Short mmCIF file of C-alpha atoms and ligand atoms in Angstrom, two decimals:
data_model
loop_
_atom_site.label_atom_id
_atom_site.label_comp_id
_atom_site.label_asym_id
_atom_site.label_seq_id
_atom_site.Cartn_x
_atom_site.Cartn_y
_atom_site.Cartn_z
CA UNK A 233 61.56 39.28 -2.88
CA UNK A 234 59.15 41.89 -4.07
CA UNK A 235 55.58 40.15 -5.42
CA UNK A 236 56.23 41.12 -8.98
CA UNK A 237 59.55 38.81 -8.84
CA UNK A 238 58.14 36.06 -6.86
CA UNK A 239 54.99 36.34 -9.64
CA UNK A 240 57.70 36.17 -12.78
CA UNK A 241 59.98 33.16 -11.43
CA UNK A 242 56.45 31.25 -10.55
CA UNK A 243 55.06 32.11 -14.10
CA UNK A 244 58.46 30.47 -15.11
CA UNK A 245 58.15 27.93 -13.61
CA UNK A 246 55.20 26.93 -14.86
CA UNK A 247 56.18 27.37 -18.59
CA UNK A 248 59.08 24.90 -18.02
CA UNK A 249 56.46 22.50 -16.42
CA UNK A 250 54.48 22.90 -19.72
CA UNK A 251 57.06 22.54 -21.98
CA UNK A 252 58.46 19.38 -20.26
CA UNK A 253 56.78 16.80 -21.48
CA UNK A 254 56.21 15.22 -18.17
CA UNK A 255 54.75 11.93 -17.91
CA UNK A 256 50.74 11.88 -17.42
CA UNK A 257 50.39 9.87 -14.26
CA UNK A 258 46.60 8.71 -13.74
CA UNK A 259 45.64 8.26 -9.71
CA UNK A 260 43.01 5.47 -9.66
CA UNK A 261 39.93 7.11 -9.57
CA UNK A 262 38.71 7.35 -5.58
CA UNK A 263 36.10 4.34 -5.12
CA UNK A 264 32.65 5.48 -5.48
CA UNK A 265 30.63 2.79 -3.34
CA UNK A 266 27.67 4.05 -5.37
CA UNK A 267 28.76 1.98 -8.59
CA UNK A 268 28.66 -1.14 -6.25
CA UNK A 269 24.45 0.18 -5.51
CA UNK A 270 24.02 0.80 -9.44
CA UNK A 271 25.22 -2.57 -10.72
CA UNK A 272 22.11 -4.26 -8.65
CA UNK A 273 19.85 -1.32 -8.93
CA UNK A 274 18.25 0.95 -11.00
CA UNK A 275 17.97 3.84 -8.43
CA UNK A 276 19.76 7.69 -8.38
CA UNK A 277 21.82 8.96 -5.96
CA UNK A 278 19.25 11.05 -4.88
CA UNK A 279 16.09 9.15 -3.69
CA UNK A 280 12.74 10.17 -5.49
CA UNK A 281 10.65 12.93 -3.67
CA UNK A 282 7.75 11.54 -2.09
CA UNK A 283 6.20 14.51 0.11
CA UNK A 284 3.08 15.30 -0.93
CA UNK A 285 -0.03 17.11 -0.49
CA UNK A 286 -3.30 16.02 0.69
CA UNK A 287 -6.51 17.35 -1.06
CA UNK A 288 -7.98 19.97 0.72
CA UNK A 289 -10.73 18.03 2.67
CA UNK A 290 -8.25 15.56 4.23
CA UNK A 291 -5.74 18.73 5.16
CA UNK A 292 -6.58 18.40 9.00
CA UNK A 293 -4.49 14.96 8.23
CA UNK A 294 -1.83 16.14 6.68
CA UNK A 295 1.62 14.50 8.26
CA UNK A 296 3.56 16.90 9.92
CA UNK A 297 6.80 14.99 9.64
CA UNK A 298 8.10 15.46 5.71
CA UNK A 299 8.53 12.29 3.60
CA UNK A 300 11.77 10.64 4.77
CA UNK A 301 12.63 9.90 1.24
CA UNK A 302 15.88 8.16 1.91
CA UNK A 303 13.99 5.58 4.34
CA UNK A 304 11.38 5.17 1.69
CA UNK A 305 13.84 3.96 -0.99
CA UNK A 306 15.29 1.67 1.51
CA UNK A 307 11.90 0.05 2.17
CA UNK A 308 11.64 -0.27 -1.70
CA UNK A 309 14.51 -1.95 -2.06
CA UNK A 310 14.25 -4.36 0.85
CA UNK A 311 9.87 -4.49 -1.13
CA UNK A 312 11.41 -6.25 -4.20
CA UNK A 313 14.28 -8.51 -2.86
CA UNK A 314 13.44 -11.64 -3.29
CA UNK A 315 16.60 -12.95 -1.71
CA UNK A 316 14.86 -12.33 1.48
CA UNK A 317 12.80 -15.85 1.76
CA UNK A 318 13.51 -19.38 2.04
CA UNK A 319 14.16 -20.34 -1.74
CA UNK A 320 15.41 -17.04 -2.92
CA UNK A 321 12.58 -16.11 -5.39
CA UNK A 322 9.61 -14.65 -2.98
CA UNK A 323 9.58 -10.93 -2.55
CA UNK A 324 7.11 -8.89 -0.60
CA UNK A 325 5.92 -8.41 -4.75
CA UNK A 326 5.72 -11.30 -5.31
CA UNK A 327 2.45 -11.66 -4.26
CA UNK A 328 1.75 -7.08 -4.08
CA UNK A 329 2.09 -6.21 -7.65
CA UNK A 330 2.56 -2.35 -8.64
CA UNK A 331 0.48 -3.16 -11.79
CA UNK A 332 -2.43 -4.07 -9.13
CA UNK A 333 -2.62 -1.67 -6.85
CA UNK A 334 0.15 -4.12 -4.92
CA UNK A 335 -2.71 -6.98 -4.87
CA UNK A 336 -2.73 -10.81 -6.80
CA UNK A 337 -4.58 -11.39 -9.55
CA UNK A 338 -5.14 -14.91 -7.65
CA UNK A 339 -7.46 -15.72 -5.21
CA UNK A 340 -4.99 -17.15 -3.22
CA UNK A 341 -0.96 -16.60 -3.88
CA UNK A 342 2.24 -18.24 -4.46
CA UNK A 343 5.16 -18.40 -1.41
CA UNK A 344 7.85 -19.88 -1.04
CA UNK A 345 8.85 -23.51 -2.66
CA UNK A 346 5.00 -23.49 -4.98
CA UNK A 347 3.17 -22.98 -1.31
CA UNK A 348 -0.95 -21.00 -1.81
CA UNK A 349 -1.38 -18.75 1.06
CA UNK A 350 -4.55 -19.22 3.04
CA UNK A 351 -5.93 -16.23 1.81
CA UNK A 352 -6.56 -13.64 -0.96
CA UNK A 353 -3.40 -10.64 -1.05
CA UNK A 354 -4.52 -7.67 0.05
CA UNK A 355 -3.73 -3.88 -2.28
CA UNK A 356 -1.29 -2.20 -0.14
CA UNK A 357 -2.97 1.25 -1.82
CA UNK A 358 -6.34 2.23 0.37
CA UNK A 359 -5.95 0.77 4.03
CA UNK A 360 -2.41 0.73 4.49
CA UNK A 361 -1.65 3.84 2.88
CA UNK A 362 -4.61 5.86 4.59
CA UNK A 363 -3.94 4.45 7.82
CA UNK A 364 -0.45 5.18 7.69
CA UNK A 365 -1.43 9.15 7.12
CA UNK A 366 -3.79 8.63 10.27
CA UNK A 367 -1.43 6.73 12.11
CA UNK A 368 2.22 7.42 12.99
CA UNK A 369 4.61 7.82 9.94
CA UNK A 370 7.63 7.89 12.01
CA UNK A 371 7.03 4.33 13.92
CA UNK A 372 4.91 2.76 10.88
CA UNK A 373 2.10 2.03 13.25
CA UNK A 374 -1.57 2.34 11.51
CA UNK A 375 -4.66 3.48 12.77
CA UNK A 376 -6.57 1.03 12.05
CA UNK A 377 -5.94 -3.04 12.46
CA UNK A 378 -4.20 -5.18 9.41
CA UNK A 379 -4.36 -8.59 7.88
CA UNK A 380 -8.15 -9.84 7.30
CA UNK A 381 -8.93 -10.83 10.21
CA UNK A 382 -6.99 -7.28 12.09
CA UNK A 383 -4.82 -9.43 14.15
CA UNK A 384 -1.61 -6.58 13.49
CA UNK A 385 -1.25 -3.22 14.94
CA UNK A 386 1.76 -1.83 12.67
CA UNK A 387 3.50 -2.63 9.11
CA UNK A 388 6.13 -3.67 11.08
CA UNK A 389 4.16 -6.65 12.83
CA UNK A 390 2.85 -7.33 9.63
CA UNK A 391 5.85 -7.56 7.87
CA UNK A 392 7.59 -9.43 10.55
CA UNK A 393 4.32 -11.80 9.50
CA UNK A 394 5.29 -11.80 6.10
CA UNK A 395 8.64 -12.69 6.51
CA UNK A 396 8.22 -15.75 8.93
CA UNK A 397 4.76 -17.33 7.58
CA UNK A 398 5.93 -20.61 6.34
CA UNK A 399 3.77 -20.50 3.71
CA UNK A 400 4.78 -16.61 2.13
CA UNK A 401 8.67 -15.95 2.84
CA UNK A 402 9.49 -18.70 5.49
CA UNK A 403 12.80 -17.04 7.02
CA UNK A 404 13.74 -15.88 9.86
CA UNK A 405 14.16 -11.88 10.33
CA UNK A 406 17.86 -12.80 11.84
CA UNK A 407 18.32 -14.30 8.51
CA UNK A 408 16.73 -11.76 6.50
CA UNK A 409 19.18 -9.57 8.93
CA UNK A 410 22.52 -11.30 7.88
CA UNK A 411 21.44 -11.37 4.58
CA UNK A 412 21.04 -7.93 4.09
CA UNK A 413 23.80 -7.36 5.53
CA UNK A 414 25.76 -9.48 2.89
CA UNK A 415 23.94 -8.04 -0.07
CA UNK A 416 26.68 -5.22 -1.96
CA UNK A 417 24.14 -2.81 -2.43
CA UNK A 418 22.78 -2.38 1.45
CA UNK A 419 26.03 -0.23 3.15
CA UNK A 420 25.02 2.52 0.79
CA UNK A 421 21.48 2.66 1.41
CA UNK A 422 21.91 2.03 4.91
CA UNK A 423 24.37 4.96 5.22
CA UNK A 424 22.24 6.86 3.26
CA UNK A 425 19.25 6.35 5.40
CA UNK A 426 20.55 6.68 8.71
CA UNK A 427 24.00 7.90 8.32
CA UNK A 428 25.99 4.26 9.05
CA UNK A 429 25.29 1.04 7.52
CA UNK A 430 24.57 -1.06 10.72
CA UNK A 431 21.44 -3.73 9.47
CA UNK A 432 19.33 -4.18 12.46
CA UNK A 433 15.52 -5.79 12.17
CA UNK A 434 14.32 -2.34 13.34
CA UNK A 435 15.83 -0.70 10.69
CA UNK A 436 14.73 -2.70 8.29
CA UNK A 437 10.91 -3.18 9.36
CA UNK A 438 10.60 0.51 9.60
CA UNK A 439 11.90 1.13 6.17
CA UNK A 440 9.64 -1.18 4.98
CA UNK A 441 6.33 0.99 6.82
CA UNK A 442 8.23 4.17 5.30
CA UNK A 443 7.43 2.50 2.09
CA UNK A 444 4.18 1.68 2.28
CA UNK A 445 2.86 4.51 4.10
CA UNK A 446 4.18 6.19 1.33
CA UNK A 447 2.15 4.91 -1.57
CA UNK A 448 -0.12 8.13 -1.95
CA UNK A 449 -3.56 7.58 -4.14
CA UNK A 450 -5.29 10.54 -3.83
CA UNK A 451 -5.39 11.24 -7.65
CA UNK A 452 -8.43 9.35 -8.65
CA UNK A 453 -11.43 10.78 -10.49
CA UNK A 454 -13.32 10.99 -7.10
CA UNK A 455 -10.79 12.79 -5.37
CA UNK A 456 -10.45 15.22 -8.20
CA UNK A 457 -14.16 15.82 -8.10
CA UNK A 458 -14.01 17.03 -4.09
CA UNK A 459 -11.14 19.09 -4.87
CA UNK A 460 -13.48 21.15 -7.34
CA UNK A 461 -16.78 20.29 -5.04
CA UNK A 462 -14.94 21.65 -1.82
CA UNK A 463 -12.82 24.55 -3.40
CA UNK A 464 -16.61 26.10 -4.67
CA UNK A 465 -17.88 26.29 -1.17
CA UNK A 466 -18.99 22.23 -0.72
CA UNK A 467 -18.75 20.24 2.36
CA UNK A 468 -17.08 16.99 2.92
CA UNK A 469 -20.52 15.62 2.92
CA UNK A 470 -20.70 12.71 0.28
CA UNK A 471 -24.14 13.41 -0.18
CA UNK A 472 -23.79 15.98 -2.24
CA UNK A 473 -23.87 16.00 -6.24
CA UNK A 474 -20.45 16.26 -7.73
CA UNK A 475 -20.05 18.41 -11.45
CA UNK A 476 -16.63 15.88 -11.84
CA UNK A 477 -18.73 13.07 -11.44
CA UNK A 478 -21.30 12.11 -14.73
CA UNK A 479 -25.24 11.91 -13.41
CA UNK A 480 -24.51 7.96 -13.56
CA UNK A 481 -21.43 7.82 -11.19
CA UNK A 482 -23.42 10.34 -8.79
CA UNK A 483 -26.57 8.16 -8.94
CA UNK A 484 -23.85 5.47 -8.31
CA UNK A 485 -22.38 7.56 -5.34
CA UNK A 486 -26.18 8.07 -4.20
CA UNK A 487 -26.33 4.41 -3.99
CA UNK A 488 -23.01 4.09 -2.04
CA UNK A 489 -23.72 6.12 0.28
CA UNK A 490 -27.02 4.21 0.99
CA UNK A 491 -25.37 1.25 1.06
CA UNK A 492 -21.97 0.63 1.42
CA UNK A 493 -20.67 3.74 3.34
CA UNK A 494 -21.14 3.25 6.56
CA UNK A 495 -19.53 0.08 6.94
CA UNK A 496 -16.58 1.04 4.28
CA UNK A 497 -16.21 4.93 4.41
CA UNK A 498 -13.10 5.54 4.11
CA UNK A 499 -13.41 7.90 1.16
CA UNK A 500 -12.83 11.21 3.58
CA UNK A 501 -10.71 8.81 6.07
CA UNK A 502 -13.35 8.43 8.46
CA UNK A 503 -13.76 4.63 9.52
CA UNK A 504 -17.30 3.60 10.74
CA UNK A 505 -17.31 -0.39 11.05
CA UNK A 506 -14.27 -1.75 10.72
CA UNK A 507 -15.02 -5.08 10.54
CA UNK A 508 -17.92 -7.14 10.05
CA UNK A 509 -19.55 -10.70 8.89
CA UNK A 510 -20.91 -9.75 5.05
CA UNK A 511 -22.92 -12.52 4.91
CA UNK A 512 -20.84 -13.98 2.00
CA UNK A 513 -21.75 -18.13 3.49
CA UNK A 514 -23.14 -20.03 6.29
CA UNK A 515 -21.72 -21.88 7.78
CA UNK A 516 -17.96 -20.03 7.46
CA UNK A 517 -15.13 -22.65 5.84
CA UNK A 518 -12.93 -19.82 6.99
CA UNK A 519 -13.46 -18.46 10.27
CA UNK A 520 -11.86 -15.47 10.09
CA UNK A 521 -11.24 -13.25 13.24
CA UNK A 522 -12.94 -15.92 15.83
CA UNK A 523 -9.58 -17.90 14.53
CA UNK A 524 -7.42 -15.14 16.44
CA UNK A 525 -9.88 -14.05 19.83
CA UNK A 526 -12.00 -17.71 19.88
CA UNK A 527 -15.20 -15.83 20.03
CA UNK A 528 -18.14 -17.10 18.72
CA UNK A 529 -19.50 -13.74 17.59
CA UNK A 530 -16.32 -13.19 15.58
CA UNK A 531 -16.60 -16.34 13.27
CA UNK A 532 -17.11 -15.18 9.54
CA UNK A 533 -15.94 -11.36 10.84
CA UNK A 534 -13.18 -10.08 8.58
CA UNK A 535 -11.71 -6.49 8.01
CA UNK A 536 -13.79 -4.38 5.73
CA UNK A 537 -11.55 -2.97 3.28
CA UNK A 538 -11.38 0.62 2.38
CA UNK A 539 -12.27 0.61 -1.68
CA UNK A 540 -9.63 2.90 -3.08
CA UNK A 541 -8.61 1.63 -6.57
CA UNK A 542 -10.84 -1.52 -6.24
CA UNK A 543 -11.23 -1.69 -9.53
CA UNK A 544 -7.39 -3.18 -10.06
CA UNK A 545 -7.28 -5.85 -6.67
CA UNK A 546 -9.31 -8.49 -8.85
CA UNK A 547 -10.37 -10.58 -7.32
CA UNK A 548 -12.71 -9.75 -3.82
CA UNK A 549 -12.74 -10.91 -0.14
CA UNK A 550 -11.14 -12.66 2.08
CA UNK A 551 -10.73 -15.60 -0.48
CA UNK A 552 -10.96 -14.03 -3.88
CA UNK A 553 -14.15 -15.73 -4.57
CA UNK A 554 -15.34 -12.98 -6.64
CA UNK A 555 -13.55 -12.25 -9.78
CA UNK A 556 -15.61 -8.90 -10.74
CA UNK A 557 -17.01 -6.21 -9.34
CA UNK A 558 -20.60 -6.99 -10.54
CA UNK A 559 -20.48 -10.02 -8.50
CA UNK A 560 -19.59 -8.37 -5.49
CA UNK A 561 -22.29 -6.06 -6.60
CA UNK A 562 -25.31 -8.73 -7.24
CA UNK A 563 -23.50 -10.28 -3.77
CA UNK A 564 -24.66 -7.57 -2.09
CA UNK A 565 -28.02 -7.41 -3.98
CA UNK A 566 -29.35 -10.30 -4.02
CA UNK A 567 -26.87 -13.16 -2.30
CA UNK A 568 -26.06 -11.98 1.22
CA UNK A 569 -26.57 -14.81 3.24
CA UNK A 570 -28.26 -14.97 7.14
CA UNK A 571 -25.63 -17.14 8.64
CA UNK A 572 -25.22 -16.67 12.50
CA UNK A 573 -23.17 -13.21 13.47
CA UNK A 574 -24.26 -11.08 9.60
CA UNK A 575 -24.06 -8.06 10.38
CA UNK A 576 -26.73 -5.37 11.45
CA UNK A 577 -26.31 -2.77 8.22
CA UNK A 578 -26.63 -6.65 5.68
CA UNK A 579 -30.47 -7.03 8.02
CA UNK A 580 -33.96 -6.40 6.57
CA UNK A 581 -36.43 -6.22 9.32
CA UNK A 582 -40.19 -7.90 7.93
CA UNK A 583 -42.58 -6.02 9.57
CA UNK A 584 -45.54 -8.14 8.98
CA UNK A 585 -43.59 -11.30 10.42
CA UNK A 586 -41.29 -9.22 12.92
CA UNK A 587 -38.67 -11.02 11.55
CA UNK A 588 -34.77 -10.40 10.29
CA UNK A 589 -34.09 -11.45 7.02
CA UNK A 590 -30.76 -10.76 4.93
CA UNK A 591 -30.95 -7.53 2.96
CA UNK A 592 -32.32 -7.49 -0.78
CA UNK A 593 -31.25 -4.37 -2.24
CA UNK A 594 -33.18 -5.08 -5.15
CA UNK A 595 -31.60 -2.72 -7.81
CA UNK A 596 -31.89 -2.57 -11.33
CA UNK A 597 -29.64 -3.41 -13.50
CA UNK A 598 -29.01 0.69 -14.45
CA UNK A 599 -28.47 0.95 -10.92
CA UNK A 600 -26.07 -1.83 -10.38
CA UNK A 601 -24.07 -0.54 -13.32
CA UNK A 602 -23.99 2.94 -11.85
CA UNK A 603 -23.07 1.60 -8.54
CA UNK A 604 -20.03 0.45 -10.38
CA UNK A 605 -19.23 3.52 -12.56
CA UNK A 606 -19.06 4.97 -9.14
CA UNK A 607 -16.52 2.36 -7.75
CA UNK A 608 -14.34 3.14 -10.68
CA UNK A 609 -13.98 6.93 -10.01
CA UNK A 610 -11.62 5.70 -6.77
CA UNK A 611 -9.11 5.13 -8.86
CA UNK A 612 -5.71 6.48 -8.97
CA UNK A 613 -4.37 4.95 -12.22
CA UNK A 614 -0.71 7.00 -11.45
CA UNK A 615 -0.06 4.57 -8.32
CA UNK A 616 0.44 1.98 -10.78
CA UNK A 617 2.93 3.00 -13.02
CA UNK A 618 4.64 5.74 -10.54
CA UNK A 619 8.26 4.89 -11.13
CA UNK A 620 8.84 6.01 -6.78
CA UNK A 621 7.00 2.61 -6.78
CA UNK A 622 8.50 0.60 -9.13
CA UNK A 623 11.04 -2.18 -9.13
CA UNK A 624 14.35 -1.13 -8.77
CA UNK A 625 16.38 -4.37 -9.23
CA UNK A 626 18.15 -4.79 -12.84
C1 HEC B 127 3.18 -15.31 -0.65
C2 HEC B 127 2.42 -14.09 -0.82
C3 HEC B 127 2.74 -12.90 0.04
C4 HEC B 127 3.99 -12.37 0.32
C5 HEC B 127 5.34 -12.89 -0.09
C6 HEC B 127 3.74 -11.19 1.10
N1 HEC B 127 2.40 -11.00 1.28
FE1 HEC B 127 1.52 -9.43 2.18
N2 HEC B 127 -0.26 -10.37 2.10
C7 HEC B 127 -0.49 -11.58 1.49
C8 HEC B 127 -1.79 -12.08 1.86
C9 HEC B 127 -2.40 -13.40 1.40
C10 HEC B 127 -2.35 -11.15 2.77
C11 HEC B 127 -3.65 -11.27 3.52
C12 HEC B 127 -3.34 -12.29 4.62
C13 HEC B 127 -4.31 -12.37 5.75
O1 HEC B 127 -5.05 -11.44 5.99
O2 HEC B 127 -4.29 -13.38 6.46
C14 HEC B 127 -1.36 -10.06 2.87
C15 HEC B 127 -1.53 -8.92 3.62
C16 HEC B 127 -0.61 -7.90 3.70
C17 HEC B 127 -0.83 -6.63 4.36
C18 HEC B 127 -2.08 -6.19 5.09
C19 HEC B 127 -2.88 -5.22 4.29
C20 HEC B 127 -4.09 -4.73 5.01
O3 HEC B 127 -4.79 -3.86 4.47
O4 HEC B 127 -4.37 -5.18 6.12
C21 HEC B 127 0.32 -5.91 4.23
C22 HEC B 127 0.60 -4.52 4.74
C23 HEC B 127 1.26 -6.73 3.49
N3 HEC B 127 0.66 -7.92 3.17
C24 HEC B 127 2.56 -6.36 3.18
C25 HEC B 127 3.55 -7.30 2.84
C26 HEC B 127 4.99 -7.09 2.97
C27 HEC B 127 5.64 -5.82 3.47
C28 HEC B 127 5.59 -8.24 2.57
C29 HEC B 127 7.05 -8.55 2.55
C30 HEC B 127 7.78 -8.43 3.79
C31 HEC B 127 4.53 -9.15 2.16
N4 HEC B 127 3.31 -8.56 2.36
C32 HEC B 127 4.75 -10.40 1.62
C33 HEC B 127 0.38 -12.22 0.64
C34 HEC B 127 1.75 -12.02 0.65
C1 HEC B 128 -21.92 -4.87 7.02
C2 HEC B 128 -20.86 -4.11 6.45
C3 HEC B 128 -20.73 -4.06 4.94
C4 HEC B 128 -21.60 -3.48 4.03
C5 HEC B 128 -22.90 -2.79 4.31
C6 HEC B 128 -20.96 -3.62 2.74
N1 HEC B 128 -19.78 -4.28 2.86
FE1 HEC B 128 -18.49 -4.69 1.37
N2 HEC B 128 -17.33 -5.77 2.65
C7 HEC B 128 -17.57 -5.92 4.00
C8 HEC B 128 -16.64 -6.87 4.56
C9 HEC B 128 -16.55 -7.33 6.00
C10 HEC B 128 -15.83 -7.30 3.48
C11 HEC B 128 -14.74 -8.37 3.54
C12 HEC B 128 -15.45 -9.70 3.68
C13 HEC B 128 -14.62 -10.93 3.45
O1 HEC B 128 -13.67 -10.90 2.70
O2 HEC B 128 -14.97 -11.96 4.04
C14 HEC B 128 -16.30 -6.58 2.31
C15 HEC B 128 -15.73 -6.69 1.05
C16 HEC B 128 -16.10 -5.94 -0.05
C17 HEC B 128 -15.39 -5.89 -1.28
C18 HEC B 128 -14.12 -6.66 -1.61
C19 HEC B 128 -12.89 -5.89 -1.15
C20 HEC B 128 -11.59 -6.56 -1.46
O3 HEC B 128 -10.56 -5.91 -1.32
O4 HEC B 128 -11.57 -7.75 -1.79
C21 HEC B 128 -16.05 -5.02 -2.10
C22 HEC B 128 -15.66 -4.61 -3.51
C23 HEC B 128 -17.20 -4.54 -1.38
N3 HEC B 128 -17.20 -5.12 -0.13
C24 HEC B 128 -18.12 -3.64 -1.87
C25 HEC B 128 -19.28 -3.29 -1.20
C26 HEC B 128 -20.36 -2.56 -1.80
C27 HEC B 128 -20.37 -2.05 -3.22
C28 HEC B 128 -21.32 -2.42 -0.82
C29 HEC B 128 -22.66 -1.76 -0.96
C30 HEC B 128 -23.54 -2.33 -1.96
C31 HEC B 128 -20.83 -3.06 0.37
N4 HEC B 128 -19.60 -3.59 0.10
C32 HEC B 128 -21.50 -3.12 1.56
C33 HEC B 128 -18.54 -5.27 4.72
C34 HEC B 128 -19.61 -4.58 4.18
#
């Protein structure tokens, strides 16, 4: 049949079909697992971008693996659940709220079944977060140690922590295993984060570190000063006067820098002390990290905490004792305490006596209050409303 024949009976055809009037005949729709995942969860198909850029005096730090954004969405997810614990109503937020910094606004927090943890809840937004982008994003293992008293090496040994401490989540990870695995919504994300949706502890520890290495806070007032400071010719020296910063917040940085810096650094990533007795009673009711290694010259030592968006992880140390800044402040000025094992950098040598006395700093109160205008330029108020963050159960 020539083309022009085949082209006339086909066009023929294809009226009749149209004139018919042929029943419509609806195919069910093919299932789209996805609508399972959206019932439970308030998430897109495509998981949130989180690669990112570090300000130009922490470049030499700058992750070389890309965000694996996937993984990260997983780790939020698995964050929030609180089906994950012993009663069903303790999540990893439960105690790490967005809204502060992913600290408590108690000195000590809530687990499972009404239990207080021993301790005050740390903000998973200045050590974790900077030790993850020293340390290895792809395992989740930090730089520097976690907890209070630095007894973990990695997120995942600290959420593995988390998850078993009778007094926080009390379960098992088999159980929290088998019952991701029965949640709806897991397959998907599973599948989507490593291309099948086998639930294995690894997986689900590592999305977890994905997560929280993830929780970037590099947009505080502070950081936006260096940016400026450093792109006009500055070093990464902190001694120098900032034009972002008011003359009160630089006096404050002065003062930082005198005291406070070389024990909590951290502002440019580099860790001097990382732990240390502050002096903060004698003798300790806590013992700290002497509880974990038994040494006598580690009772009252505890993790000193980078101070990235301090002002929102109300309230301070190891116990929240503090519930404001300008106590931890007058702390420092006037209350340290010479209990055995206080630290070097909290020690005022009298020469006349040749003796060691606890530090006095002895401010005023302009420069206690610039001490704290200074404190409040680390923070990165987008951390705590970033939806990448946020909640995603309905
Ligand atoms: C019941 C409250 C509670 C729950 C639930 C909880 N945490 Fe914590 N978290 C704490 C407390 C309290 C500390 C400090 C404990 C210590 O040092 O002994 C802490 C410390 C941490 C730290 C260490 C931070 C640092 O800078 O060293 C990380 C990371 C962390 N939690 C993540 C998690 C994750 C992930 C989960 C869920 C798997 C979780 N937490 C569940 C209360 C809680
Ligand atoms: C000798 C080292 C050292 C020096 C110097 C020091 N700190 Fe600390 N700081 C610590 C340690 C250790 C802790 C945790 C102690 C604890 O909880 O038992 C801490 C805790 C804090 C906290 C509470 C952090 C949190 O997440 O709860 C703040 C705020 C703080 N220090 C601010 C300052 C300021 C401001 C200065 C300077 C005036 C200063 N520190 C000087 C070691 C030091």
């Amino acid at each position: 049949m020539k083309k022009t024949t085949i082209f006339a009976v086909l066009m023929l055809f294809i009226w009749a079909c149209r004139k018919e009037d042929a029943p419509i005949v609806v195919a069910d729709p093919p299932f789209d697992p996805f609508s399972v995942v959206s019932a439970h969860l308030n998430i897109s198909k495509k998981a949130p971008d989180l690669s990112f850029s570090l300000p130009i005096w922490l470049k030499e730090y700058q992750p070389t693996i890309p965000a694996n954004n996937n993984l990260i969405e997983l780790g939020r997810v698995i964050f929030y659940d609180k089906k994950l614990s012993a009663d069903g109503k303790i999540a990893c937020a439960s105690c790490h709220h967005q809204e502060h910094a992913f600290a408590d606004i108690v000195p000590l927090s809530t687990g499972v079944n009404g239990k207080k943890t021993k301790r005050n809840s740390m903000t998973l937004t200045s050590n974790i977060s900077f030790g993850g982008v020293m340390g290895m994003l792809d395992t989740g293992t930090t730089l520097y140690p976690l907890f209070w008293d630095s007894r973990v090496l990695s997120i995942q040994a600290q959420s593995k922590a988390a998850f078993t401490n009778p007094l926080e989540m009390d379960i098992t990870l088999s159980k929290v295993v088998s019952t991701v695995a029965e949640q709806p919504y897991y397959p998907w994300l599973f599948e989507r984060a490593f291309g099948d949706s086998v639930v294995t502890e690894s997986r689900i520890l590592l999305s977890i570190a994905h997560f929280l290495n993830n929780l970037h806070t590099y947009n505080s007032k502070f950081d936006r000063a260096m940016q400026v400071h450093i792109a006009n010719g500055g070093t990464t020296d902190l001694d120098a006067t900032l034009t972002g910063l008011t003359t009160e917040e630089n006096q404050g940085k002065a003062l930082y820098v005198a005291h406070c810096n070389n024990c909590h650094s951290g502002l440019n990533n580099v860790r001097g002390i990382f732990e240390a007795n502050n002096g903060l009673e004698s003798p300790y009711i806590d013992k700290g990290k002497n509880l974990i290694t038994g040494y006598f010259f580690d009772v009252g030592v505890f993790r000193v905490p980078m101070l990235r968006n301090i002002a929102y992880s109300a309230p301070y140390m190891h116990d929240g004792r503090f519930t404001t800044l300008e106590q931890v402040i007058e702390h420092y000025n006037s209350g340290v305490i010479k209990g055995y094992g206080l630290h070097g950098e909290l020690l005022q040598l009298d020469e006349a006596t040749q003796t060691y006395s606890a530090k006095r700093l002895n401010l005023t109160e302009a420069e206690k209050a610039a001490l704290k205008a200074f404190l409040l330029t680390l923070s990165d108020e987008s951390v705590l409303t970033d939806q990448r963050y946020a909640d995603p159960f309905k």
